[in-house]
Structure formats: C-alpha cells, structure tokens
mmCIF file of C-alpha atoms in Angstrom:
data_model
loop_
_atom_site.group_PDB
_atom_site.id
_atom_site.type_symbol
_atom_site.label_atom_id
_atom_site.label_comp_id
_atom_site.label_asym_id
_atom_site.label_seq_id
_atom_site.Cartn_x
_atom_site.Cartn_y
_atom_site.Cartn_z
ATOM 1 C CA UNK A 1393 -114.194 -122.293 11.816
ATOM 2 C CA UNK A 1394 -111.483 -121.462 14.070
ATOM 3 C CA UNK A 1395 -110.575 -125.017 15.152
ATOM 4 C CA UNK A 1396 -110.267 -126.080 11.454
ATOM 5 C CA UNK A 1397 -107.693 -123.314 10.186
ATOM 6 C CA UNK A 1398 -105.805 -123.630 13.013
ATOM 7 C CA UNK A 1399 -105.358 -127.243 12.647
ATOM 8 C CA UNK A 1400 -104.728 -126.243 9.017
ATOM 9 C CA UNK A 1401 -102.356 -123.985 9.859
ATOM 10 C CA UNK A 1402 -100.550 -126.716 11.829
ATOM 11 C CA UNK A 1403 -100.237 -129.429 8.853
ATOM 12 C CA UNK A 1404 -99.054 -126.799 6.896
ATOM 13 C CA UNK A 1405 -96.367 -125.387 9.719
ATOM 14 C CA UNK A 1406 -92.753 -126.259 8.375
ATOM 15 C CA UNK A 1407 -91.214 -126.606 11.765
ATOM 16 C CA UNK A 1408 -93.603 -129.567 12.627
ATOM 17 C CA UNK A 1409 -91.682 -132.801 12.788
ATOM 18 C CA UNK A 1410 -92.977 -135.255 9.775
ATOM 19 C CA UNK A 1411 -95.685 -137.784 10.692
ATOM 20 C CA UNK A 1412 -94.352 -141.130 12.003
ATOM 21 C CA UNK A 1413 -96.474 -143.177 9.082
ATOM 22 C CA UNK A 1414 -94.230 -141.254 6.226
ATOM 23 C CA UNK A 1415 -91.349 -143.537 5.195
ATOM 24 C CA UNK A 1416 -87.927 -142.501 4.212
ATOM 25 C CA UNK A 1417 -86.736 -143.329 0.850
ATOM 26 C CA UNK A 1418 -83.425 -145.739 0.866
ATOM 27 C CA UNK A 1419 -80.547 -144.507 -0.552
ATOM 28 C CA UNK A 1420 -79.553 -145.083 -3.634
ATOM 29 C CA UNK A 1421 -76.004 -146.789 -4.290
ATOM 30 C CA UNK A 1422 -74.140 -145.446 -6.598
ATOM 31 C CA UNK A 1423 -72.312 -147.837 -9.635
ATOM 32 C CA UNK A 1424 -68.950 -146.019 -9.060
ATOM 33 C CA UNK A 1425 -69.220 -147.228 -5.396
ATOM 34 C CA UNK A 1426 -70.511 -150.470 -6.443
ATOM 35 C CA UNK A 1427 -67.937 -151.117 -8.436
ATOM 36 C CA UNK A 1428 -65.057 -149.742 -6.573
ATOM 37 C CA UNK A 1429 -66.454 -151.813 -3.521
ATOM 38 C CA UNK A 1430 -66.344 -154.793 -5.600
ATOM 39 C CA UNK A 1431 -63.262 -154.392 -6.880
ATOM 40 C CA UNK A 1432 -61.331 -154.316 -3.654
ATOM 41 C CA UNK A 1433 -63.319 -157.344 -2.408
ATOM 42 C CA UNK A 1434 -62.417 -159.178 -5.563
ATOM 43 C CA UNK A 1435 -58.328 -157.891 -5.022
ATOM 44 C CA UNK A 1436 -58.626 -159.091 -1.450
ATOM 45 C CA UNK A 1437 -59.823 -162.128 -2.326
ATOM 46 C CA UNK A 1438 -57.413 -162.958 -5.403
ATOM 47 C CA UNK A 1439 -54.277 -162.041 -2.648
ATOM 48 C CA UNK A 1440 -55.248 -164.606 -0.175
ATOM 49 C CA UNK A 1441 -56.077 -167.392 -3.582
ATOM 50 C CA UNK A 1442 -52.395 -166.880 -4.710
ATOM 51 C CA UNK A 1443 -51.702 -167.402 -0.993
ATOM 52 C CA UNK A 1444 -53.316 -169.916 -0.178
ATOM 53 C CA UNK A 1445 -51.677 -171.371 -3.661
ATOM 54 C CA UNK A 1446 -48.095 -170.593 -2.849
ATOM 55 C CA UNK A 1447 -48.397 -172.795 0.162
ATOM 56 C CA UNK A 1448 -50.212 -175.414 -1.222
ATOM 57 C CA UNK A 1449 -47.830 -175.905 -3.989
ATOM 58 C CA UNK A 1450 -44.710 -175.588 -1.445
ATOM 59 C CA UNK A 1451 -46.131 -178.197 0.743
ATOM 60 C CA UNK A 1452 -47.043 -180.884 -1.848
ATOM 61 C CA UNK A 1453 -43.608 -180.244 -3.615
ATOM 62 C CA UNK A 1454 -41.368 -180.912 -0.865
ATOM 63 C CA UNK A 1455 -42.966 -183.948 0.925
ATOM 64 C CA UNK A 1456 -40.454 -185.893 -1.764
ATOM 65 C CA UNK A 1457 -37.719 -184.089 -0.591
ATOM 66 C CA UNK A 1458 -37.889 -184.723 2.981
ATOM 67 C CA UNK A 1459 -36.395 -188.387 2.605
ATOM 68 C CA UNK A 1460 -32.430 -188.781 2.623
ATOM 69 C CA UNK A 1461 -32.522 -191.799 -0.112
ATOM 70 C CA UNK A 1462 -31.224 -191.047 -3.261
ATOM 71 C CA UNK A 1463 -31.187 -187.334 -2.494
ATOM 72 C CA UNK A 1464 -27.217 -185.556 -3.885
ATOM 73 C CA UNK A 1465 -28.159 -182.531 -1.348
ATOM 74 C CA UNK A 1466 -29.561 -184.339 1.704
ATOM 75 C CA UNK A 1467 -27.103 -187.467 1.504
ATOM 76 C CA UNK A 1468 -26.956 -189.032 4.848
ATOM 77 C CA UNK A 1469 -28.296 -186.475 6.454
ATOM 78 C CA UNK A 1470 -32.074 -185.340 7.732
ATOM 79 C CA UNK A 1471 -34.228 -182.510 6.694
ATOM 80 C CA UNK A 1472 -33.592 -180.717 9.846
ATOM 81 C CA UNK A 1473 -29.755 -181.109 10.256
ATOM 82 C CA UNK A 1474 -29.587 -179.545 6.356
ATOM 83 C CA UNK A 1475 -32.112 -176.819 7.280
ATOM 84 C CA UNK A 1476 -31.370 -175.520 10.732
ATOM 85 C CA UNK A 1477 -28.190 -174.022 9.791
ATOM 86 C CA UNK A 1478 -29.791 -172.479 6.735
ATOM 87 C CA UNK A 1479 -32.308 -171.060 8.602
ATOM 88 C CA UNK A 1480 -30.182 -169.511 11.162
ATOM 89 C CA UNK A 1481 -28.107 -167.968 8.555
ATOM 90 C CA UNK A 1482 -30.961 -166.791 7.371
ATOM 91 C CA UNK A 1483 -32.440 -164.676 10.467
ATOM 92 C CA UNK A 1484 -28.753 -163.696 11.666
ATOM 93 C CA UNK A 1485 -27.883 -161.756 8.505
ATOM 94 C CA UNK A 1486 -31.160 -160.032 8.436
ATOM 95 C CA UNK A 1487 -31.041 -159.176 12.074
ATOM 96 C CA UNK A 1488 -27.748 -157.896 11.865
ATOM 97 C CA UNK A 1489 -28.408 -155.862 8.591
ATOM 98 C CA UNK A 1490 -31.402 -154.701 10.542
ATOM 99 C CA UNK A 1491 -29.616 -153.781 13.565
ATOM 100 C CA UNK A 1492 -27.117 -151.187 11.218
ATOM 101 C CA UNK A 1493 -29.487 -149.745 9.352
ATOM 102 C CA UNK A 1494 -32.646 -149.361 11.582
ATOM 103 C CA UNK A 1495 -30.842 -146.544 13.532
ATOM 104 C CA UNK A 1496 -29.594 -144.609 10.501
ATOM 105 C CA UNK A 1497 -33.070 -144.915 8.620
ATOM 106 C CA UNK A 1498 -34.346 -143.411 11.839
ATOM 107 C CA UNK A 1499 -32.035 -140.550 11.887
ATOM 108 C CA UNK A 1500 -32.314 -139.891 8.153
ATOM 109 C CA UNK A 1501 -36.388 -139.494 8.354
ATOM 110 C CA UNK A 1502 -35.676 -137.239 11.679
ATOM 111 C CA UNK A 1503 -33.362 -134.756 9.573
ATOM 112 C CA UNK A 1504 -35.851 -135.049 6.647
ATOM 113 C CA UNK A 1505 -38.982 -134.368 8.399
ATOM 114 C CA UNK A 1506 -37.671 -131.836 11.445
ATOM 115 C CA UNK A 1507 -33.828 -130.403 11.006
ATOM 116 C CA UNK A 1508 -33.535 -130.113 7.275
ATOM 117 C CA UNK A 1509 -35.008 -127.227 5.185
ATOM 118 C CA UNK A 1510 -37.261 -127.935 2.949
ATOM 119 C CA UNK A 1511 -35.960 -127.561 0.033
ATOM 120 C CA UNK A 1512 -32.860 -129.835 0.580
ATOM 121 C CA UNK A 1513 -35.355 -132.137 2.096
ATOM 122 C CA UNK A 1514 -37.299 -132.588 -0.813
ATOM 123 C CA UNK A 1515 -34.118 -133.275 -2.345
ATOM 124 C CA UNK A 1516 -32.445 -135.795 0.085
ATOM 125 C CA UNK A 1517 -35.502 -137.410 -0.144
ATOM 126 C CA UNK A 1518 -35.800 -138.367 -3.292
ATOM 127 C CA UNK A 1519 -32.300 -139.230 -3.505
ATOM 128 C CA UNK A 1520 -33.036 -141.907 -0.740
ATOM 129 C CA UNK A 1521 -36.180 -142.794 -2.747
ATOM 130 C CA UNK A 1522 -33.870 -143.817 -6.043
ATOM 131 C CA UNK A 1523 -31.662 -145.942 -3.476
ATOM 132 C CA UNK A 1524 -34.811 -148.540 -3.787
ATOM 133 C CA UNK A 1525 -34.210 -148.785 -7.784
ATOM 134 C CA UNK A 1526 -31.154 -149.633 -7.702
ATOM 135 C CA UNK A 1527 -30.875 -153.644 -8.951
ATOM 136 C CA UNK A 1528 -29.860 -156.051 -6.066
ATOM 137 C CA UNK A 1529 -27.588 -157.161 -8.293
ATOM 138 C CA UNK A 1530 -25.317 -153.654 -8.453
ATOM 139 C CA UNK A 1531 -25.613 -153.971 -4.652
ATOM 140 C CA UNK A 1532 -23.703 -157.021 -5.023
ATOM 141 C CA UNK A 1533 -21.081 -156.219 -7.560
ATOM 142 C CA UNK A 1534 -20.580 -152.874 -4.868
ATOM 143 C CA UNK A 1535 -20.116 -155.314 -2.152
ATOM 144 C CA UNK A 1536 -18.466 -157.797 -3.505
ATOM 145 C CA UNK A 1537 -15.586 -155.914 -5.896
ATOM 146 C CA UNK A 1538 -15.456 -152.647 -3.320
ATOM 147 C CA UNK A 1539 -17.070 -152.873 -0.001
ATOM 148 C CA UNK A 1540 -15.363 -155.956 1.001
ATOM 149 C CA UNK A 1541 -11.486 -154.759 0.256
ATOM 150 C CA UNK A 1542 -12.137 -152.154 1.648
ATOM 151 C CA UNK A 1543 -13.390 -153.205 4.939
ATOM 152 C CA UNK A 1544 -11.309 -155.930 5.654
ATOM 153 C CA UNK A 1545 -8.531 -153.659 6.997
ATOM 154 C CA UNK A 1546 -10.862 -152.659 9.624
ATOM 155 C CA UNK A 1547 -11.694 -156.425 10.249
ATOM 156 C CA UNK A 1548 -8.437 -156.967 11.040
ATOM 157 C CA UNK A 1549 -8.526 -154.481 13.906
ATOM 158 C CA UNK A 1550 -11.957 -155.540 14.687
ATOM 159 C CA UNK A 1551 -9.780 -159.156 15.146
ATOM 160 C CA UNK A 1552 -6.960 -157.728 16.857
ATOM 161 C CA UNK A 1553 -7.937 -155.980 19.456
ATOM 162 C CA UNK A 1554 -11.543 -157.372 19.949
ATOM 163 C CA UNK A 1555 -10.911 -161.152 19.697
ATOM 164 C CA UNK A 1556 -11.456 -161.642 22.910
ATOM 165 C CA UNK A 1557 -15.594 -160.989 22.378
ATOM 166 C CA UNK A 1558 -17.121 -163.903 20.344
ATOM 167 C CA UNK A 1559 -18.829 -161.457 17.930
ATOM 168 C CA UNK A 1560 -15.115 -160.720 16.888
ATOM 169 C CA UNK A 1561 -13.338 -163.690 17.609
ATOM 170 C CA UNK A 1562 -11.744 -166.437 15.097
ATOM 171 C CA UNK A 1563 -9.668 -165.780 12.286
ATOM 172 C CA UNK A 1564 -10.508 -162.639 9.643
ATOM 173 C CA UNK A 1565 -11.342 -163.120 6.260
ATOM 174 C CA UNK A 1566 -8.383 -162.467 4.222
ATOM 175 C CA UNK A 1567 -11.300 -161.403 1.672
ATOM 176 C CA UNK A 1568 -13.587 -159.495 3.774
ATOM 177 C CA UNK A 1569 -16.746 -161.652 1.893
ATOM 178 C CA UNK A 1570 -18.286 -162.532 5.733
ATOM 179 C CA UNK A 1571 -21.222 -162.303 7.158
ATOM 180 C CA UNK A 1572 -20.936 -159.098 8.154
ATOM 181 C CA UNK A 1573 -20.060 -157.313 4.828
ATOM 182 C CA UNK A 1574 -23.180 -159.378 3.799
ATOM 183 C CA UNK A 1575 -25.102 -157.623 6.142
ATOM 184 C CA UNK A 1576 -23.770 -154.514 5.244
ATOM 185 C CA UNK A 1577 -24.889 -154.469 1.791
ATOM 186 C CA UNK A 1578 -28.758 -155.825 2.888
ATOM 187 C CA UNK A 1579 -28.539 -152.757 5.632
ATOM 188 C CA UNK A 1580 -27.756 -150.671 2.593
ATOM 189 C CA UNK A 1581 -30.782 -152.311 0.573
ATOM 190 C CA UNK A 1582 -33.331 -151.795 2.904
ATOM 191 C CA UNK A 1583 -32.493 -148.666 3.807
ATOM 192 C CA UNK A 1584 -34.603 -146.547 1.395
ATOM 193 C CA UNK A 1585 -37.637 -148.586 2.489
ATOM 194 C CA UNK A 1586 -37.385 -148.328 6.154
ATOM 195 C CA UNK A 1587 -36.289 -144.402 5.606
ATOM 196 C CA UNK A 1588 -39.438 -143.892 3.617
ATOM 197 C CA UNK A 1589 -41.971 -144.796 5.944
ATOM 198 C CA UNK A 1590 -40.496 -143.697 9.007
ATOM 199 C CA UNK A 1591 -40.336 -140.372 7.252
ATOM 200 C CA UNK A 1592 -44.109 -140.052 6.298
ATOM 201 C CA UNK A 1593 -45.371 -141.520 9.714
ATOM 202 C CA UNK A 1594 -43.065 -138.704 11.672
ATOM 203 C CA UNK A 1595 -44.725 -135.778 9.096
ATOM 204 C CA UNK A 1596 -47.871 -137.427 10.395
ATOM 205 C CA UNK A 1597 -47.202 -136.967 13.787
ATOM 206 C CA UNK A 1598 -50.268 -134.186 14.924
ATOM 207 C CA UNK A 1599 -49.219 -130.664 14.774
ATOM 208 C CA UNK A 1600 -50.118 -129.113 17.180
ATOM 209 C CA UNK A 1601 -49.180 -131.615 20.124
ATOM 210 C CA UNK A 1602 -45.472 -130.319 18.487
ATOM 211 C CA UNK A 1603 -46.411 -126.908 18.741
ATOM 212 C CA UNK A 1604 -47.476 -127.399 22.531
ATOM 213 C CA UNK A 1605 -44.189 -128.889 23.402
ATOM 214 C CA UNK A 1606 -42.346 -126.243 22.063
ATOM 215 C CA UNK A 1607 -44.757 -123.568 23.290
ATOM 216 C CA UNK A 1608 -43.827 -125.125 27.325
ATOM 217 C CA UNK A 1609 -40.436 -125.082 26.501
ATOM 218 C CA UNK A 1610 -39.118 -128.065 25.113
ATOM 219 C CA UNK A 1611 -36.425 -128.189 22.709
ATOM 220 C CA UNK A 1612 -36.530 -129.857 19.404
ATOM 221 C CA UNK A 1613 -35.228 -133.020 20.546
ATOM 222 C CA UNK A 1614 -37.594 -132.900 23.634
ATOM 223 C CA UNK A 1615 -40.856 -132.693 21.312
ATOM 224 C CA UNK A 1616 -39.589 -134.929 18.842
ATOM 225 C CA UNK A 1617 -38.934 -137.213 21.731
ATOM 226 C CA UNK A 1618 -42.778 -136.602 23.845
ATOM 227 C CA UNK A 1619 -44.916 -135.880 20.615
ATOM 228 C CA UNK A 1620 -42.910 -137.229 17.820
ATOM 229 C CA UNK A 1621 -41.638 -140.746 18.567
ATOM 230 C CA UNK A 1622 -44.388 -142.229 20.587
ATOM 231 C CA UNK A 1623 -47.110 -140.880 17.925
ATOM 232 C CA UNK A 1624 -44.944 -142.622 15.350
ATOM 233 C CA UNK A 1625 -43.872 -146.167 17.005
ATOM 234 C CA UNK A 1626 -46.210 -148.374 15.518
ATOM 235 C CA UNK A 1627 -45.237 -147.431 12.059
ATOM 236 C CA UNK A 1628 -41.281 -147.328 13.100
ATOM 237 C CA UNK A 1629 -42.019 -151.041 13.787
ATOM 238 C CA UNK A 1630 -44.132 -151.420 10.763
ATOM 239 C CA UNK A 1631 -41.145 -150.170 9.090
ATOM 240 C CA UNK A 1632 -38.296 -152.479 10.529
ATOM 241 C CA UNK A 1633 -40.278 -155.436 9.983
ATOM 242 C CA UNK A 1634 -41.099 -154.632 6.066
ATOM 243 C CA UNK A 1635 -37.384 -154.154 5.918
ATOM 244 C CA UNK A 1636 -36.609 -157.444 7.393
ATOM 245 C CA UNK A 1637 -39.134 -159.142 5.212
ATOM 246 C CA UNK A 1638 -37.144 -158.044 2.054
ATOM 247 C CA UNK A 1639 -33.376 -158.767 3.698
ATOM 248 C CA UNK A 1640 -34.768 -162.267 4.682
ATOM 249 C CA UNK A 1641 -35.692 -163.019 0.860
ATOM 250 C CA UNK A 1642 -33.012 -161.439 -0.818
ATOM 251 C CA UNK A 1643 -30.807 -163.737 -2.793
ATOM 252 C CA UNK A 1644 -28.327 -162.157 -5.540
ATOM 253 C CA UNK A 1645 -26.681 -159.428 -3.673
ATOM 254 C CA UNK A 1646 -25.761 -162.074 -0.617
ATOM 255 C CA UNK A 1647 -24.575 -165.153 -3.272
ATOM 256 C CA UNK A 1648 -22.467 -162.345 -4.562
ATOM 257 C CA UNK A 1649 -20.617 -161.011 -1.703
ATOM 258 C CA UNK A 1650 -21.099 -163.984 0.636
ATOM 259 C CA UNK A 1651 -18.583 -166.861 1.111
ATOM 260 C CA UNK A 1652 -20.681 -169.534 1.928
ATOM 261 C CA UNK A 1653 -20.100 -172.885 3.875
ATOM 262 C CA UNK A 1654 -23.359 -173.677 6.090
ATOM 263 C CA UNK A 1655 -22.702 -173.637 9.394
ATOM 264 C CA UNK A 1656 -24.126 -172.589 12.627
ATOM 265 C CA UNK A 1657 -21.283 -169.679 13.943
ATOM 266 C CA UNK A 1658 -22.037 -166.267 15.223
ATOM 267 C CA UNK A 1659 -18.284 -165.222 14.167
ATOM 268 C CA UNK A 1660 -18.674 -161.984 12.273
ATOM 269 C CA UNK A 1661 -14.983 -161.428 10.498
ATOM 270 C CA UNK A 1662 -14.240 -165.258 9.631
ATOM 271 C CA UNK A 1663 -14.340 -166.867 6.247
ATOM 272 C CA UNK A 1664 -16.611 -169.751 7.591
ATOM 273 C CA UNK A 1665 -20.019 -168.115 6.854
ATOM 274 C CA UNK A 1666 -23.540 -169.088 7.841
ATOM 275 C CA UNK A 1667 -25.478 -169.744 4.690
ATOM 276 C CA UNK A 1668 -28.745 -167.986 4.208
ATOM 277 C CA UNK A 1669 -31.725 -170.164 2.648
ATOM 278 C CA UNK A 1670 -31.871 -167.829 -0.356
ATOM 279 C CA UNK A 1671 -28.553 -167.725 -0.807
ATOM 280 C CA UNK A 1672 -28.757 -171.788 -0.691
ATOM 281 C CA UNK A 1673 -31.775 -172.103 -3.248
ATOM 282 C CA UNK A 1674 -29.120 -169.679 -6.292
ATOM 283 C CA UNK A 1675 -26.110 -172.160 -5.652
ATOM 284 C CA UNK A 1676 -27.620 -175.363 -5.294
ATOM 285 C CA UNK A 1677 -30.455 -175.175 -7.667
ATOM 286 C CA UNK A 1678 -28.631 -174.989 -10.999
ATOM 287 C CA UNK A 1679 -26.857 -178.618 -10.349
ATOM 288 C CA UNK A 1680 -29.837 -180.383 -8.132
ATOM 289 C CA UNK A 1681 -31.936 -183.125 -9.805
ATOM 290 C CA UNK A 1682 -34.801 -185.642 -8.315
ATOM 291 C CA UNK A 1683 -35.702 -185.222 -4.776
ATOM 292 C CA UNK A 1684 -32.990 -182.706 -4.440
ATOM 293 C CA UNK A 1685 -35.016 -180.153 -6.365
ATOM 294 C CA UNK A 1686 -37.586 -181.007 -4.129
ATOM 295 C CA UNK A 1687 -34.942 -180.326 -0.878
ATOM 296 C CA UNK A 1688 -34.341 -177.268 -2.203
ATOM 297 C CA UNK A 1689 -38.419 -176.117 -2.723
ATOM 298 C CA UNK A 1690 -38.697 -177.600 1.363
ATOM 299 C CA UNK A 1691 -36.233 -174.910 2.163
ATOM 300 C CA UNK A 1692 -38.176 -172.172 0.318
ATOM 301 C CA UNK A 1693 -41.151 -173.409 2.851
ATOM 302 C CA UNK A 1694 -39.145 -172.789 5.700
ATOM 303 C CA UNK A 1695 -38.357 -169.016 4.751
ATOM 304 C CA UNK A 1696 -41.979 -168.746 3.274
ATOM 305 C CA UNK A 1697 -42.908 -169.714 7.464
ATOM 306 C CA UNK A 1698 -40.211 -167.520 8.926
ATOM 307 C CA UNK A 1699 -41.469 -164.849 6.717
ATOM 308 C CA UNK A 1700 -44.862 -165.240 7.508
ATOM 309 C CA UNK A 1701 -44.464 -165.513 11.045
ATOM 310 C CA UNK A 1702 -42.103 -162.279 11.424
ATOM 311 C CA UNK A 1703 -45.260 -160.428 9.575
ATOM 312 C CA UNK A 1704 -47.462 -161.797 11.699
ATOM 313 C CA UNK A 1705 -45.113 -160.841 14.800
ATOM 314 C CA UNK A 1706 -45.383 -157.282 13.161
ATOM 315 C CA UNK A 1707 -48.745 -157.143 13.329
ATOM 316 C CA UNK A 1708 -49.238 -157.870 16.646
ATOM 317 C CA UNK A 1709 -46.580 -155.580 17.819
ATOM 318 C CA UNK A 1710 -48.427 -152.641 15.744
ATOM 319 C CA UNK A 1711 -52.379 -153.862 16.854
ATOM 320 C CA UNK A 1712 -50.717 -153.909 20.847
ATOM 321 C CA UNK A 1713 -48.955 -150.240 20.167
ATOM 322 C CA UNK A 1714 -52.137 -148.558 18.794
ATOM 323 C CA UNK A 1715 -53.926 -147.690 21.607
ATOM 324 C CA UNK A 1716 -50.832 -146.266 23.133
ATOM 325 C CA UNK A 1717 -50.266 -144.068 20.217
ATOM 326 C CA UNK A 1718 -51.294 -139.961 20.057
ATOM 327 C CA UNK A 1719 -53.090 -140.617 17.111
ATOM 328 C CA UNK A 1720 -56.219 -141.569 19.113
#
C-alpha cells in the first residue's frame, strides 16, 4: 500500500520533469506573420526582377549603338573614345561635390546630435530635412543665375595666385559655370541626405560607453572622438556613398549650371568642362536619331555599372568595418 501511493504521489508531483514519450505541440504560425513574411519575400523578389530588367533592357538596346556607321553622335569615333571622357566627368564632379560636403554633413549631425540643445536641434533638423525637397531643378536655377556670379570673383583669385597648382591652373571662367560651381550645387544637394543619416547613426552611438568617457575625464570632443566616431563609421560610409549614388545620377541641376564640352581636364576654374554622362544623355537626347539613341542608352549602361559598382564598393567597406564597430 505504501509503494503504490508513493509512486502515486510521484506522477502526480508538479516538479517532476514530463515523460520523454509526451510530444510537444508545434507552434502555430500566425496569418499576420504569414503574410507579412510573404510580403517582404515577394518585395525582395520584385526589386531584383526590375533589376535584373533594367539591365537586360540596357544591354540589348545599346549593342546597335556601339558601331560608328551611320551614327550623328559617335561619327568617326569608337564607343570608348566618346565614353571615357563622359565617364570621368562623371566620377570627378561627384567626388569633388563629395569631398565639400562630406565634412560639413559631418559637422552638422555632430552639432545636431551632441552641441546643440534640443530644442534648436529639433529645429535645425528639420530645416536640413526640407533641403531634400527642394526640386533639382531650383538647385540649378540657384546655381546657375546666383551661385556662379557670385563665385567667379573668387575664381579669379583662386587663378591668380594659385595657378601655379593644376587644380587651379588655366584660364577662369569669365562665367563661373565650371566644374567646380557644378560641384558646388551637387555638394549642396546631397547634403540633407548624408546629414540625415550621419545624424541618426551618431544618436545611436551606445550611451553609456559616452557616459564612461566623460566619467574618466574626457572632454566632449574626446568621447565623441573614442565612443562616438568609431561606433558610427560604417554608417558615415554608408552615408557618403548613398550621397554619391544620387550626385552621380543627377542630371538637371548640372545641364543647368554646367558649361559643357567633353573633355578629359582636371582644371577646376576653366570654361572647358568635363561632361558628366547625365548631363550628356539631357543635351544630346532631344536631337539624336537611329543608332545614336542607342549611343546615348550605352552611356546610361556605363553609369548604371559605375553606380552599381560604387554600391557594391560600399558594401564591402561597411561588411569589413562591422566587426570593428562598438555596436558588437
């Protein structure tokens, strides 16, 4: 009698682990996360289709552009002595736009995120926010009707007394529509972008490795410089490269204030301009025909590659940073 209760007692016993024959019930998926799982899979998918489209039309439509016969843009030229200029004009503008405004983007997130009360924080920052609104066309008119009289003065110094380095040398722009006022006016475009994100990645940065600086005696700069900066690299680079994705394919505001003439020059104050691809496609496009539409579409590939490959640069700059980051 006493053996039985006391095994009773033990079946019975809540603290006794469950028998290894009992199976556990799956778990039931829900539709909201079926759905929302489905969903992203199907957005995912539908990004790299239009992709994968993009390219496939670019490639098939400028095979017939390639050859010089009967083409009013190639003439008796190749593909590659029409394109390499374009493409260099391309990446020099950006990187010089980049160049001005990555540094000032920088400082403006610092001052929003760390100096700046709140308050007139929350306001500077949305006042940077609205710069993104702003049509690339108004850029242009600005740089074209204002920016460039205005600068041209100092382009004449720039001439005068700093011919001697290439960046500088030449003859200045009566005008001031160069490549560097160009650049200006994309630095002033992507600025809001590039101020943006460094902004949210530094209010990201982990609290208390800020308050442990300070508490060992840093000063503000010194934290922002130990815990700040290297928690927030990866996204600072994230940042610059977004920006120079949108000055490589911007097209209005450069036609506007640019004075084209397709050449390979790294003069900065001269009226003999580099010629972005973008900038190429506006002019040209309105007056090509036959294969010379097609020229123009081949040129489109080559910023859809330099594009491409700049992200893909980005990405491996960010993946390599990551584990070097305080976030882990």
């Amino acid at each position: 009698m006493t053996t039985s209760s006391t095994a009773q007692q033990q079946q019975e016993d809540p603290a006794q682990p469950p028998k290894a024959t009992q199976q556990t019930r799956p778990a039931v998926r829900r539709l909201g996360d079926s759905i929302f799982s489905g969903t992203a899979l199907g957005a995912g998918i539908i990004i790299l289709l239009v992709l994968a489209a993009v390219a496939i039309f670019l490639v098939a439509q400028s095979i017939p552009g390639l050859s010089s016969e009967d083409n009013t843009i190639l003439r008796d030229r190749s593909f590659l002595e029409y394109v390499v200029p374009l493409a260099f004009g391309t990446v020099w503008a950006s990187l010089i736009a980049l160049v001005i405004a990555a540094p000032i983007a920088i400082g403006i997130a610092l001052f929003i995120s760390h100096y700046a009360p709140r308050r007139f924080a929350a306001v500077l920052g949305y006042v940077i926010d609205l710069l993104a609104a702003v049509p690339s066309v108004v850029f242009g008119l600005w740089g074209a009707l204002t920016l460039a009289g205005f600068v041209q003065p100092f382009y004449a110094w720039l001439n005068q007394n700093l011919g001697w380095f290439p960046l500088f040398s030449g003859q200045a722009s009566a005008t001031g529509n160069t490549i560097l006022t160009a650049s200006l006016v994309l630095a002033v475009m992507i600025l809001p972008i590039m101020t943006a994100i460094c902004r949210e990645v530094f209010l990201q940065a982990p609290r208390l490795h800020e308050e442990a600086a300070l508490a060992l005696g840093a000063t503000r700069w010194e934290m922002i410089r130990m815990a700040v900066l290297p928690f927030a690299r990866g996204g600072m680079v994230s940042a610059a490269m977004l920006a120079l994705g949108r000055a490589l394919g911007e097209t209005m505001a450069v036609t506007m204030v640019l004075s084209v003439s397709g050449v390979i020059s790294v003069e900065l104050l001269t009226s003999t301009n580099p010629t972005p691809i973008p900038a190429n496609i506006a002019l040209q496009f309105p007056e090509a025909h036959g294969n010379g539409v097609n020229t123009l579409i081949a040129t489109g590939l080559v910023l859809f590659v330099v594009t491409f490959l700049v992200n893909a640069i980005a990405r491996a700059i960010v993946n390599r940073r990551a584990q070097f980051s305080g976030a882990n």
